JSON list of C-alpha atoms in Angstrom, two decimals:
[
{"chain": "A", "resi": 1, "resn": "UNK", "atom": "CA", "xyz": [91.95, 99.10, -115.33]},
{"chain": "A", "resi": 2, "resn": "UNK", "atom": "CA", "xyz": [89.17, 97.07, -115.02]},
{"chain": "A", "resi": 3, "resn": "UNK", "atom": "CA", "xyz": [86.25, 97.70, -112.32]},
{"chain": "A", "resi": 4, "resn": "UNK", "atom": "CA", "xyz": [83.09, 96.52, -111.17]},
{"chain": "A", "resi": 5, "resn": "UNK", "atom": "CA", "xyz": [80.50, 97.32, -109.05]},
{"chain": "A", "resi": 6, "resn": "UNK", "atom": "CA", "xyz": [78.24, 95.17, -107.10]},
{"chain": "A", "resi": 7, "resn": "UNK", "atom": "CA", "xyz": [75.20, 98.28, -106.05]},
{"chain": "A", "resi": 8, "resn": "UNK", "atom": "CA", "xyz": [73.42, 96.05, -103.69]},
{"chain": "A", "resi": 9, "resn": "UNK", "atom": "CA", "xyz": [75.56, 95.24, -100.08]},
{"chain": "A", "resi": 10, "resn": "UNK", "atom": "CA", "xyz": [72.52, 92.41, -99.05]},
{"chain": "A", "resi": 11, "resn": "UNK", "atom": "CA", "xyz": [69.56, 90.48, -99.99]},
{"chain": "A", "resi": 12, "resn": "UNK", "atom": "CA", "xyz": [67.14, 89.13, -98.12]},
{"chain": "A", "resi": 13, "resn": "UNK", "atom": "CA", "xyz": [64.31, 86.61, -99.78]},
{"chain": "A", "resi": 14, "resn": "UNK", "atom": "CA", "xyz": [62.04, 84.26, -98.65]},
{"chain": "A", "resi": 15, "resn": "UNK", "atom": "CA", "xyz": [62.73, 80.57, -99.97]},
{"chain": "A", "resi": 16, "resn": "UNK", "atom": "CA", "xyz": [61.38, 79.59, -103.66]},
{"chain": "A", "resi": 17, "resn": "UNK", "atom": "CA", "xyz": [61.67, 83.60, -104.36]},
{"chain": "A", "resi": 18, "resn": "UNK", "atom": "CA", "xyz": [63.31, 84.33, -107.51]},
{"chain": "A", "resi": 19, "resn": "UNK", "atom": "CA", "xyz": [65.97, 86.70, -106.91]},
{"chain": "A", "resi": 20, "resn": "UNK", "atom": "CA", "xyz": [68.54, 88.70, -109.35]},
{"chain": "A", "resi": 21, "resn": "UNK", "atom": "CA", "xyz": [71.95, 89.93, -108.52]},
{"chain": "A", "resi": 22, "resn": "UNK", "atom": "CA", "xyz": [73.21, 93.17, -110.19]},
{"chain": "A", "resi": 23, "resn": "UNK", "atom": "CA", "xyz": [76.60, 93.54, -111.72]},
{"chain": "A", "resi": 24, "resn": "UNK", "atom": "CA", "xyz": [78.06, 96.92, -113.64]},
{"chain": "A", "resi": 25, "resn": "UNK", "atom": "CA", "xyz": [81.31, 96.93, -115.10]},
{"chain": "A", "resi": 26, "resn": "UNK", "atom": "CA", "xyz": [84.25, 99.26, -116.79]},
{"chain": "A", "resi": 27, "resn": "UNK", "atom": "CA", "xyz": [86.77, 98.36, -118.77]},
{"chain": "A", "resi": 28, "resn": "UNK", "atom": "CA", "xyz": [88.64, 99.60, -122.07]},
{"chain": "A", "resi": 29, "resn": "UNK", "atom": "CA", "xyz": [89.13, 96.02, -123.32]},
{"chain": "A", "resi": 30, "resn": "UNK", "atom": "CA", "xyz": [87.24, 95.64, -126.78]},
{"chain": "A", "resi": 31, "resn": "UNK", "atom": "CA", "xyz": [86.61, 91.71, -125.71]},
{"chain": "A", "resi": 32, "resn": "UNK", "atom": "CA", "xyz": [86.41, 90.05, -122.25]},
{"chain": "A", "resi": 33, "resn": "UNK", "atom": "CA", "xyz": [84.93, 87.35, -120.08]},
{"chain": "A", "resi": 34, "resn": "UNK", "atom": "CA", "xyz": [82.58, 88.13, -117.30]},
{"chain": "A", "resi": 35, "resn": "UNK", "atom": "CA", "xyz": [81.99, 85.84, -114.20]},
{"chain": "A", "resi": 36, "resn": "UNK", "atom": "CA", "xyz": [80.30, 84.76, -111.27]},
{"chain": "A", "resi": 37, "resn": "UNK", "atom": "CA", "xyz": [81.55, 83.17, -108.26]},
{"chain": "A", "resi": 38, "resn": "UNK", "atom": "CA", "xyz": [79.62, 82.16, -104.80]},
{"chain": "A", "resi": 39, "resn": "UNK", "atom": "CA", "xyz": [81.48, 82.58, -101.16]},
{"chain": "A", "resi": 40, "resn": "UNK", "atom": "CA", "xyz": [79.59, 80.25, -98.58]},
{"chain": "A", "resi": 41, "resn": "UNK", "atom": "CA", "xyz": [80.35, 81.11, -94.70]},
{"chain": "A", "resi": 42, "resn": "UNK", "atom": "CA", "xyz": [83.01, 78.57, -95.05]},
{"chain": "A", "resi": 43, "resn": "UNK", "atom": "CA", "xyz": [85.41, 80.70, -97.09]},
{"chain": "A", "resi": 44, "resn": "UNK", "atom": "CA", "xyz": [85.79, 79.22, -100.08]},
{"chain": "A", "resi": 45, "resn": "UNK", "atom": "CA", "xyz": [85.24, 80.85, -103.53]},
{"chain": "A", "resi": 46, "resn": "UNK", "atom": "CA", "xyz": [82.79, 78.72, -105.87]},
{"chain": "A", "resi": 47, "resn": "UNK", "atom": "CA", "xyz": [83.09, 79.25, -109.48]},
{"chain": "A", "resi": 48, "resn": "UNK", "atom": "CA", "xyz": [79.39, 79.53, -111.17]},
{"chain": "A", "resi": 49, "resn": "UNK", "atom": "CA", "xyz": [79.71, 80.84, -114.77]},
{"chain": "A", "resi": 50, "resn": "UNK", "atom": "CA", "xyz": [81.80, 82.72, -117.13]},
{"chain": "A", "resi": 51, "resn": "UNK", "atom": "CA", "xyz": [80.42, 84.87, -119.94]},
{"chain": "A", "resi": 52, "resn": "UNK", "atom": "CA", "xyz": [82.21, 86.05, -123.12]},
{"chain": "A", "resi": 53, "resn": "UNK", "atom": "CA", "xyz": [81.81, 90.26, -124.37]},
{"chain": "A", "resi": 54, "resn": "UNK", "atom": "CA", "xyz": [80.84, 88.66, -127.78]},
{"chain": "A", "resi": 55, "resn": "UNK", "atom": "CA", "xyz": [77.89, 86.59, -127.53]},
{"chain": "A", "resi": 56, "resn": "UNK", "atom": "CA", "xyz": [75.08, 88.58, -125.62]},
{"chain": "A", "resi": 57, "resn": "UNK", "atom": "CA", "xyz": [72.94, 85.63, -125.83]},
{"chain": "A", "resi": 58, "resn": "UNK", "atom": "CA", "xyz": [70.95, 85.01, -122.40]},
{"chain": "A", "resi": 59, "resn": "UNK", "atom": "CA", "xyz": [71.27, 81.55, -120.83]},
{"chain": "A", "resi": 60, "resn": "UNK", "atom": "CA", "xyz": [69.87, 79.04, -118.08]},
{"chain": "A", "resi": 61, "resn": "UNK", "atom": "CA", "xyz": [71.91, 77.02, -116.64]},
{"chain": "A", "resi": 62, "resn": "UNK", "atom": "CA", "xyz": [69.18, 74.80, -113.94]},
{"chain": "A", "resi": 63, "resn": "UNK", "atom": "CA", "xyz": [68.06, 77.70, -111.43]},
{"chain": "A", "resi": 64, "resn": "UNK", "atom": "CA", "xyz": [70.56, 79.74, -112.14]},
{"chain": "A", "resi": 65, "resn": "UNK", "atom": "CA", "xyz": [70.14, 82.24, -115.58]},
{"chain": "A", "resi": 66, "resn": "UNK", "atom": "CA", "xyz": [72.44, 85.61, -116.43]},
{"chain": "A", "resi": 67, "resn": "UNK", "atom": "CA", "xyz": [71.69, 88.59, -118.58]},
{"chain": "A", "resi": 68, "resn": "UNK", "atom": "CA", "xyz": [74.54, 90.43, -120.45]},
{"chain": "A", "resi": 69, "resn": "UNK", "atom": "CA", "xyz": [73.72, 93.41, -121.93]},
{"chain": "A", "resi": 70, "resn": "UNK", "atom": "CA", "xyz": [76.97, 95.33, -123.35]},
{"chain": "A", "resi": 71, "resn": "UNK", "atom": "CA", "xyz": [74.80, 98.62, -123.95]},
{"chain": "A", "resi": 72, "resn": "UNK", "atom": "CA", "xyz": [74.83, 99.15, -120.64]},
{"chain": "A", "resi": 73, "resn": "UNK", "atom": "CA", "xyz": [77.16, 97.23, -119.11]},
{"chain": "A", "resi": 74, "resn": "UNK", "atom": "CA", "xyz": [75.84, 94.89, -117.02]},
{"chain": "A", "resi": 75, "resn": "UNK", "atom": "CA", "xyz": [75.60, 91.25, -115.88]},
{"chain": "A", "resi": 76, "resn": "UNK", "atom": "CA", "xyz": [72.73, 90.55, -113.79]},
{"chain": "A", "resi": 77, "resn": "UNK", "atom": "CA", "xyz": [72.46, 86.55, -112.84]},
{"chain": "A", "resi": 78, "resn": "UNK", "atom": "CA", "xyz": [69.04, 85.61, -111.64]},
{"chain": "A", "resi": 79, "resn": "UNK", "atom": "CA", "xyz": [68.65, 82.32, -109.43]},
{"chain": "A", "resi": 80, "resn": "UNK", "atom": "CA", "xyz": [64.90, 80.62, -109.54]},
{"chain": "A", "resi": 81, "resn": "UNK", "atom": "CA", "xyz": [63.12, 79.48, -106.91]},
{"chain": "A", "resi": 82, "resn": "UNK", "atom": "CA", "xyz": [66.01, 80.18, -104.06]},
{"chain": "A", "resi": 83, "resn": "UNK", "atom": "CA", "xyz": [66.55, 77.24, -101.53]},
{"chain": "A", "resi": 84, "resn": "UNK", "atom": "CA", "xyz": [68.32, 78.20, -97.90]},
{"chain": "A", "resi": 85, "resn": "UNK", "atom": "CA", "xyz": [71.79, 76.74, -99.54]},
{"chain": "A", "resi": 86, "resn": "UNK", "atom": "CA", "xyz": [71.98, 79.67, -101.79]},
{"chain": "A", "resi": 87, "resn": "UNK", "atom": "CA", "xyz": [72.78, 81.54, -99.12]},
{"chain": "A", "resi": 88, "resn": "UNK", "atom": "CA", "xyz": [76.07, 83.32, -99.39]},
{"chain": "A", "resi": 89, "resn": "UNK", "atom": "CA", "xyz": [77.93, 86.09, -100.96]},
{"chain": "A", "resi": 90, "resn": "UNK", "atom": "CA", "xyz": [78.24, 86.34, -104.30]},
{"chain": "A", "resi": 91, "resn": "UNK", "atom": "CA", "xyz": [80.97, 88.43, -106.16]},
{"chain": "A", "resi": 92, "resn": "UNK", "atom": "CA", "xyz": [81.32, 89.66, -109.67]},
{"chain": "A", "resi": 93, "resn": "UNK", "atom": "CA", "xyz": [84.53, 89.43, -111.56]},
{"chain": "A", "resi": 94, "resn": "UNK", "atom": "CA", "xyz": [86.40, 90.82, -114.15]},
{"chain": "A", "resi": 95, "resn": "UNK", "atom": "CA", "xyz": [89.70, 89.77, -115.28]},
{"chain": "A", "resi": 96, "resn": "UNK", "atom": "CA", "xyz": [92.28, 91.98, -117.35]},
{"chain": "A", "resi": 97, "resn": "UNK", "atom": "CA", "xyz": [93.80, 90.32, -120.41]},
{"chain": "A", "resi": 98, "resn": "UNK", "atom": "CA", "xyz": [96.60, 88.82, -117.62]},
{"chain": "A", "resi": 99, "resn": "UNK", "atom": "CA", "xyz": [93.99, 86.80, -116.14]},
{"chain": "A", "resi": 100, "resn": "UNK", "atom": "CA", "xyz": [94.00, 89.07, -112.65]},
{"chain": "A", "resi": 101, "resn": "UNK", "atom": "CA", "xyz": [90.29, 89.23, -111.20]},
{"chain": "A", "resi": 102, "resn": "UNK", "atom": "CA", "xyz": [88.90, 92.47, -110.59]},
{"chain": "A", "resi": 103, "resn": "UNK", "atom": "CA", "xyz": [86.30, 92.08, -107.92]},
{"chain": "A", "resi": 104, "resn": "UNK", "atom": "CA", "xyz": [83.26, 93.39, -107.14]},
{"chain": "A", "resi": 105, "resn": "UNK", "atom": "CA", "xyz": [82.32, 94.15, -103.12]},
{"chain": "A", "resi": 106, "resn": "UNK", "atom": "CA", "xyz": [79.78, 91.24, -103.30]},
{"chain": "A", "resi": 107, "resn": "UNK", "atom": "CA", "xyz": [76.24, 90.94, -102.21]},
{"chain": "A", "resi": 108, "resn": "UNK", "atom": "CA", "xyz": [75.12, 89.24, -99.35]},
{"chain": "A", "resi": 109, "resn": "UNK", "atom": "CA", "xyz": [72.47, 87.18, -100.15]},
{"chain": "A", "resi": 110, "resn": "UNK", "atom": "CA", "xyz": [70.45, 85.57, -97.47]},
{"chain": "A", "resi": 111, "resn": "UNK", "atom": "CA", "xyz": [67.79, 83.06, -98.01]},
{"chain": "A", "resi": 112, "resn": "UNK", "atom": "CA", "xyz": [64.87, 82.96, -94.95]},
{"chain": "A", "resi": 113, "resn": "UNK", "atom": "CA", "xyz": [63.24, 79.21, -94.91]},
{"chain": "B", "resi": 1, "resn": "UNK", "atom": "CA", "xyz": [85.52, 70.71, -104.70]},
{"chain": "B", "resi": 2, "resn": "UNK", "atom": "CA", "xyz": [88.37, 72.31, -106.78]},
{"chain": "B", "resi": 3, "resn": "UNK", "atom": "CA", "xyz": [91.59, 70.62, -105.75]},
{"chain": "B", "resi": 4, "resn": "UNK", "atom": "CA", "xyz": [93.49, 73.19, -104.22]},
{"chain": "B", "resi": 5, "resn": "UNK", "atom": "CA", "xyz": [94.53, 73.38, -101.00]},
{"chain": "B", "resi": 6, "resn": "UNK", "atom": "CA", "xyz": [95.84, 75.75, -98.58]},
{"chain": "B", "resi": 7, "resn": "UNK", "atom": "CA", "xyz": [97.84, 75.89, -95.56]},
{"chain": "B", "resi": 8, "resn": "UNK", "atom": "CA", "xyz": [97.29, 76.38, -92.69]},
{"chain": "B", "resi": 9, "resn": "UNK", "atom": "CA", "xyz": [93.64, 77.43, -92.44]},
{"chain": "B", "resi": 10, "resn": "UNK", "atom": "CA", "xyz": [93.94, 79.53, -89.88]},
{"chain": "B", "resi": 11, "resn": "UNK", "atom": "CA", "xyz": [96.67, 81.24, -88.64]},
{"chain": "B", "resi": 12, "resn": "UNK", "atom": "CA", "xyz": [97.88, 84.17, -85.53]},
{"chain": "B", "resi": 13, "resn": "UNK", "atom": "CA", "xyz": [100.81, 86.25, -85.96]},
{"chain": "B", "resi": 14, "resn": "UNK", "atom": "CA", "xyz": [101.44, 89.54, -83.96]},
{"chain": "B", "resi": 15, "resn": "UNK", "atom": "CA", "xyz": [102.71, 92.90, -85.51]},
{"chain": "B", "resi": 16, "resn": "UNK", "atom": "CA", "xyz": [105.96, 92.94, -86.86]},
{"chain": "B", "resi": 17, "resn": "UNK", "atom": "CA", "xyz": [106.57, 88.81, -87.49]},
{"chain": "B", "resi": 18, "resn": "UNK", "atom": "CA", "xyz": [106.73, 87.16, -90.31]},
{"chain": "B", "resi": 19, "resn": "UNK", "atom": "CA", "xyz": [104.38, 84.36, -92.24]},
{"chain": "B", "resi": 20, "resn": "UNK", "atom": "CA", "xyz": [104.57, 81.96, -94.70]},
{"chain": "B", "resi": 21, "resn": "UNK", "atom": "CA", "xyz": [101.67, 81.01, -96.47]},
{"chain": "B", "resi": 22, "resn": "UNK", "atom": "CA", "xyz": [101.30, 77.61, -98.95]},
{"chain": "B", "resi": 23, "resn": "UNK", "atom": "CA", "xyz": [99.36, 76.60, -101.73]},
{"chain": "B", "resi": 24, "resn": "UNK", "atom": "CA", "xyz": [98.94, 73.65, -104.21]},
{"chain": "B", "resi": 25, "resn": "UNK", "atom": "CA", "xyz": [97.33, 73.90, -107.30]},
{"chain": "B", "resi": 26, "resn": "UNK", "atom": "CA", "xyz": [94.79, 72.18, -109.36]},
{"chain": "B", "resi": 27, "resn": "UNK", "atom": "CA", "xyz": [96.55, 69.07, -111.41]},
{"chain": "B", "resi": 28, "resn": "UNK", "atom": "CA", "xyz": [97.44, 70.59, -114.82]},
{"chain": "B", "resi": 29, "resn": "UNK", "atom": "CA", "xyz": [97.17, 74.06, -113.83]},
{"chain": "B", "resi": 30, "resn": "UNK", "atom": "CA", "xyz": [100.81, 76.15, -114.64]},
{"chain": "B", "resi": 31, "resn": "UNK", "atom": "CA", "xyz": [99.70, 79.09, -112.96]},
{"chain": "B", "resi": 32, "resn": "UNK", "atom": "CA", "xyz": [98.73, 80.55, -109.14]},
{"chain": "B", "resi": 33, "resn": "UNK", "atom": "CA", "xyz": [97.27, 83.93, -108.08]},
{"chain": "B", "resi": 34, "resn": "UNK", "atom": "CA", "xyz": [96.92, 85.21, -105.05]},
{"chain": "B", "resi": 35, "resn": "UNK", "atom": "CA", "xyz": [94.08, 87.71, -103.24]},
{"chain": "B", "resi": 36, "resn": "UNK", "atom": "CA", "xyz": [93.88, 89.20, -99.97]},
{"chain": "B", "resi": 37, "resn": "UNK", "atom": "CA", "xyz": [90.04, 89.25, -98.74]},
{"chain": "B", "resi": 38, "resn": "UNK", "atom": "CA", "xyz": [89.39, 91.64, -96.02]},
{"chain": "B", "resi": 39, "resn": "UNK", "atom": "CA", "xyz": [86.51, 91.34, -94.17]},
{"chain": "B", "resi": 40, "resn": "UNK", "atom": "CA", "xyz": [83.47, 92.75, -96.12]},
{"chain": "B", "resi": 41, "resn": "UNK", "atom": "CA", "xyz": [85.47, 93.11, -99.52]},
{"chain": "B", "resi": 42, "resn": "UNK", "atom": "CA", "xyz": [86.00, 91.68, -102.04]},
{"chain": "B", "resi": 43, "resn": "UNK", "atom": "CA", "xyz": [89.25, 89.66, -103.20]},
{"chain": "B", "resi": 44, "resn": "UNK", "atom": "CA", "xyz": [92.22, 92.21, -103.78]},
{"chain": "B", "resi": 45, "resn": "UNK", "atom": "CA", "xyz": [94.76, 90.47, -106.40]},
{"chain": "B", "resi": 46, "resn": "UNK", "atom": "CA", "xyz": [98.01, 90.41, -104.90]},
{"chain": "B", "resi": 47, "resn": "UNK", "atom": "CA", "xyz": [100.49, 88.56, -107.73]},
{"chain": "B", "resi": 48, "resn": "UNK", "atom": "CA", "xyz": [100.41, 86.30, -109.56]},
{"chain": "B", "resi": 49, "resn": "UNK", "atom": "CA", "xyz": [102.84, 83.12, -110.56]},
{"chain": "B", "resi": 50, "resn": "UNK", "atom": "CA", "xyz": [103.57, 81.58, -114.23]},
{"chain": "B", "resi": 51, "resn": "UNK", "atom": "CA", "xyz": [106.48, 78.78, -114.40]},
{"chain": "B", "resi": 52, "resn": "UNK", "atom": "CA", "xyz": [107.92, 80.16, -111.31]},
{"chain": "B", "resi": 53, "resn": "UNK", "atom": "CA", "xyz": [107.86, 83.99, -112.48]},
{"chain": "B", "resi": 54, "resn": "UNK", "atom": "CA", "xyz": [106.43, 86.50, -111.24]},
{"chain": "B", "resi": 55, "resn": "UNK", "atom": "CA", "xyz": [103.52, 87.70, -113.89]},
{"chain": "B", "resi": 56, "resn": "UNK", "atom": "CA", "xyz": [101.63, 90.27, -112.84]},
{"chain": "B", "resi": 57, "resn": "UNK", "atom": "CA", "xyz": [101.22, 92.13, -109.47]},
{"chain": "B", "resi": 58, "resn": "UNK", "atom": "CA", "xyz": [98.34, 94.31, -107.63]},
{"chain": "B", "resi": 59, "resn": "UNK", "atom": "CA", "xyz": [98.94, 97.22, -105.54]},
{"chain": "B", "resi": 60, "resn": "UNK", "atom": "CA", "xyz": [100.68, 96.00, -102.43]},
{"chain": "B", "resi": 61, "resn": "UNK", "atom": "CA", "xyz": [103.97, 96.69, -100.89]},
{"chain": "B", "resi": 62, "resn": "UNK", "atom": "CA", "xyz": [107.64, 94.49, -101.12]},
{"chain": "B", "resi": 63, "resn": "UNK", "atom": "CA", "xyz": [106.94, 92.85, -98.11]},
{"chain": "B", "resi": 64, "resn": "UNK", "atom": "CA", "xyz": [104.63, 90.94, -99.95]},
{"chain": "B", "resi": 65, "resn": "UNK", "atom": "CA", "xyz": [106.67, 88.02, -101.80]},
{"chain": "B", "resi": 66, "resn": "UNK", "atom": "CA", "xyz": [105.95, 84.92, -103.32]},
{"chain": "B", "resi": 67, "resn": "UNK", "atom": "CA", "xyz": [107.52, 81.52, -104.96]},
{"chain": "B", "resi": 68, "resn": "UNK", "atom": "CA", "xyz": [106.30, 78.88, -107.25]},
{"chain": "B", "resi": 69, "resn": "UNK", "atom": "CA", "xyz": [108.15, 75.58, -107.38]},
{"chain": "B", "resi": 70, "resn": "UNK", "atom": "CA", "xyz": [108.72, 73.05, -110.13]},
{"chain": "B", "resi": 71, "resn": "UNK", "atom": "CA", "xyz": [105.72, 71.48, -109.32]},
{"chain": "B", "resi": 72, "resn": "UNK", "atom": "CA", "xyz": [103.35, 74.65, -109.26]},
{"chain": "B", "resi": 73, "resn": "UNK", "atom": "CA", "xyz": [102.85, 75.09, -106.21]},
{"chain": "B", "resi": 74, "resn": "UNK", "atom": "CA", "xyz": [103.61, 78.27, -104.78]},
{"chain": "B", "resi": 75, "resn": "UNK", "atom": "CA", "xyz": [104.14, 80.42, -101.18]},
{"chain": "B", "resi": 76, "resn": "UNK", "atom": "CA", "xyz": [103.19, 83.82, -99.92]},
{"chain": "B", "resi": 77, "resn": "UNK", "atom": "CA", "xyz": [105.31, 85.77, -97.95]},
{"chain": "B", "resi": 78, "resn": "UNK", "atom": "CA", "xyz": [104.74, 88.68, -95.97]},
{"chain": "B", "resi": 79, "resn": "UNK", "atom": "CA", "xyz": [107.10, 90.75, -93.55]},
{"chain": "B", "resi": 80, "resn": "UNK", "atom": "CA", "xyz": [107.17, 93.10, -90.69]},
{"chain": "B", "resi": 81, "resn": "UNK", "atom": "CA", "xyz": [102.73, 92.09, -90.46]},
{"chain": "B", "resi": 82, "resn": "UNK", "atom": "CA", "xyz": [100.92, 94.84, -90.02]},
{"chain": "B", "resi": 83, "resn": "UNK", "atom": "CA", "xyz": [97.42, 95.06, -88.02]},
{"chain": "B", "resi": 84, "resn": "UNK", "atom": "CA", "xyz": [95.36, 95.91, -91.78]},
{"chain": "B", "resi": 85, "resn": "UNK", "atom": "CA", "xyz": [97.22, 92.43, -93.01]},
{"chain": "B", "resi": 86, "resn": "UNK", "atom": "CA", "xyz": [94.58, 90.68, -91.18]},
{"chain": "B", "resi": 87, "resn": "UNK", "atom": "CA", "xyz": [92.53, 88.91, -93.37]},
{"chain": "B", "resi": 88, "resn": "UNK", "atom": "CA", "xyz": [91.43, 85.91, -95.81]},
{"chain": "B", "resi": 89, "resn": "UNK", "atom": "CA", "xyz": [94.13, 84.51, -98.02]},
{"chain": "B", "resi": 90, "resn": "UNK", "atom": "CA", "xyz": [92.82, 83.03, -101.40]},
{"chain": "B", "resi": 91, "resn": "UNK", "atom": "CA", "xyz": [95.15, 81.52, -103.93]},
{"chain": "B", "resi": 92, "resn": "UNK", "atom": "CA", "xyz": [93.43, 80.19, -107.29]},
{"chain": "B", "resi": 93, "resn": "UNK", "atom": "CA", "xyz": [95.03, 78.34, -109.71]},
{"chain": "B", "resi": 94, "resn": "UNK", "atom": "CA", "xyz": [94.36, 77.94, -113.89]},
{"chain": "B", "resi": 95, "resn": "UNK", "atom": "CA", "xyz": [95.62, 78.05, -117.38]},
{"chain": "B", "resi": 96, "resn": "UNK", "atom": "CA", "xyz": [97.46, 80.81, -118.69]},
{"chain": "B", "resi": 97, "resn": "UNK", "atom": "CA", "xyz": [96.16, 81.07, -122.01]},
{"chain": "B", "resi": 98, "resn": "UNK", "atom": "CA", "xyz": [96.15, 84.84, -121.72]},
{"chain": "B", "resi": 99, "resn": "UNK", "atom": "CA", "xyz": [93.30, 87.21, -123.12]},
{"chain": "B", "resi": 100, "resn": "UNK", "atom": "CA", "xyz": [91.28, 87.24, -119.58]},
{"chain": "B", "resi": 101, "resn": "UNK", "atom": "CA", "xyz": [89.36, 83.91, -120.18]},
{"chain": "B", "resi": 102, "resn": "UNK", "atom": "CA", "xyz": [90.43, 81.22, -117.73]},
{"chain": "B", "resi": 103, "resn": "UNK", "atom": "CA", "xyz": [88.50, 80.46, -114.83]},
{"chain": "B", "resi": 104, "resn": "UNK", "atom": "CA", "xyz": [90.60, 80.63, -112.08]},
{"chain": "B", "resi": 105, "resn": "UNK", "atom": "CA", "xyz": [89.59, 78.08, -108.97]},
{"chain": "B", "resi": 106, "resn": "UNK", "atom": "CA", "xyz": [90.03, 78.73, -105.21]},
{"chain": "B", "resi": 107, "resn": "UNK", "atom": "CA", "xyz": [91.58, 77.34, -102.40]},
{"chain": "B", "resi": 108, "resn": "UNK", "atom": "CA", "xyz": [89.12, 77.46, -99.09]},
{"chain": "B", "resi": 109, "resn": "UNK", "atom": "CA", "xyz": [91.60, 80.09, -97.77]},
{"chain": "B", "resi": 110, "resn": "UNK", "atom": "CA", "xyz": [94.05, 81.07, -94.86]},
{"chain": "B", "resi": 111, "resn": "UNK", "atom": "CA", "xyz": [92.77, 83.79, -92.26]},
{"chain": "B", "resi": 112, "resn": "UNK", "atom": "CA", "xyz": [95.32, 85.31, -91.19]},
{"chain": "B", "resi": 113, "resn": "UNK", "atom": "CA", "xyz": [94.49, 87.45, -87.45]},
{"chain": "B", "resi": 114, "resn": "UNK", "atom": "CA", "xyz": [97.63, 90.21, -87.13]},
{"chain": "B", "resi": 115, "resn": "UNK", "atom": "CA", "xyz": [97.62, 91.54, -82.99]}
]
């Protein structure tokens, strides 16, 4: 089964910080797709990005940047310069090959103006 | 926003009753999970719907049921609540293409308070 951990319960930065979020994973499967999704006090769960195993290339995506590295298995995503609506709770995910998230336990991240 | 709804958003049942919760899925999208939040967790899959079959489902008990219609849209069911049932409902609907690679998008959710 698949699992992830999210180390780091909350954040707390001051705004135009950079700050990175820590993600570790398990699974068995020899290829699978990695993501990110953002929880505002309002409930809803925002999708941000989605990673493949294969390609361990990092990216930027406007603020927001990841780094996958299989070896140890971890994706980390990094938001520049942090603005008071980044403020939330952000979850890793990992799905099994039935497309059923795994979850991480999120981290809090709070953004002080 | 995503395009799928939820209802209600907020709901207050006491131990033992019943409760129905609905969802309606992203246009296009054949197939509907559902998670249970509880407070300061993350999402627990529950089940989850393809063409109106059951296609997968977590660790939870009978009493938790579901349905998806023609249309895609689906229901939660749960019986005889519980106090630990208390918490966010999320259903997310995508593609089932299979292999773990389809993003799956939320409804905002239905709290659900058990006393």
């Amino acid at each position: 089964a698949q699992k992830v951990t999210q180390a780091q319960t909350e954040i707390s930065v001051v705004e135009k910080e950079d700050v990175t979020l820590d993600c570790v994973y398990e699974t068995r499967d020899t290829t699978y797709y990695l993501f990110w999704y953002k929880q505002p006090p309002s409930g809803e769960l925002v999708f941000l990005i989605r990673r493949n195993s294969f390609d361990e290339q990092n990216e930027i995506s406007g603020r927001y940047s990841w780094n996958f590295q299989k070896s140890t298995s971890s994706f980390n995503f990094t938001i520049t310069a942090s603005q008071v609506v980044d403020s939330a709770v952000y979850f890793c995910a990992l799905p099994n090959t039935g497309n059923q998230f795994y979850f991480g336990t999120g981290t809090s991240l709070t953004v002080i103006p | 926003e995503t395009g799928v709804t939820q209802s209600p958003t907020h709901l207050i049942k006491t131990r033992g009753q019943q409760v129905t919760l609905r969802c309606s899925s992203q246009s296009g999208h054949n197939t509907v999970s559902w998670y249970q939040q509880a407070l300061g967790q993350g999402p627990q899959f529950i089940f989850q719907y393809y063409r109106e079959e059951e296609n997968g489902r977590g660790n939870f008990p009978p009493r938790f049921s579901g349905l998806q219609f023609p249309n895609y849209s689906s229901e939660l069911n749960v019986n005889a609540l519980e106090l630990d049932d208390s918490a966010l409902y999320l259903c997310a609907s995508s593609l089932a293409r299979g292999g773990g690679q389809e993003t799956q998008y939320f409804g905002p959710g239905t709290r659900l308070l058990v006393l």
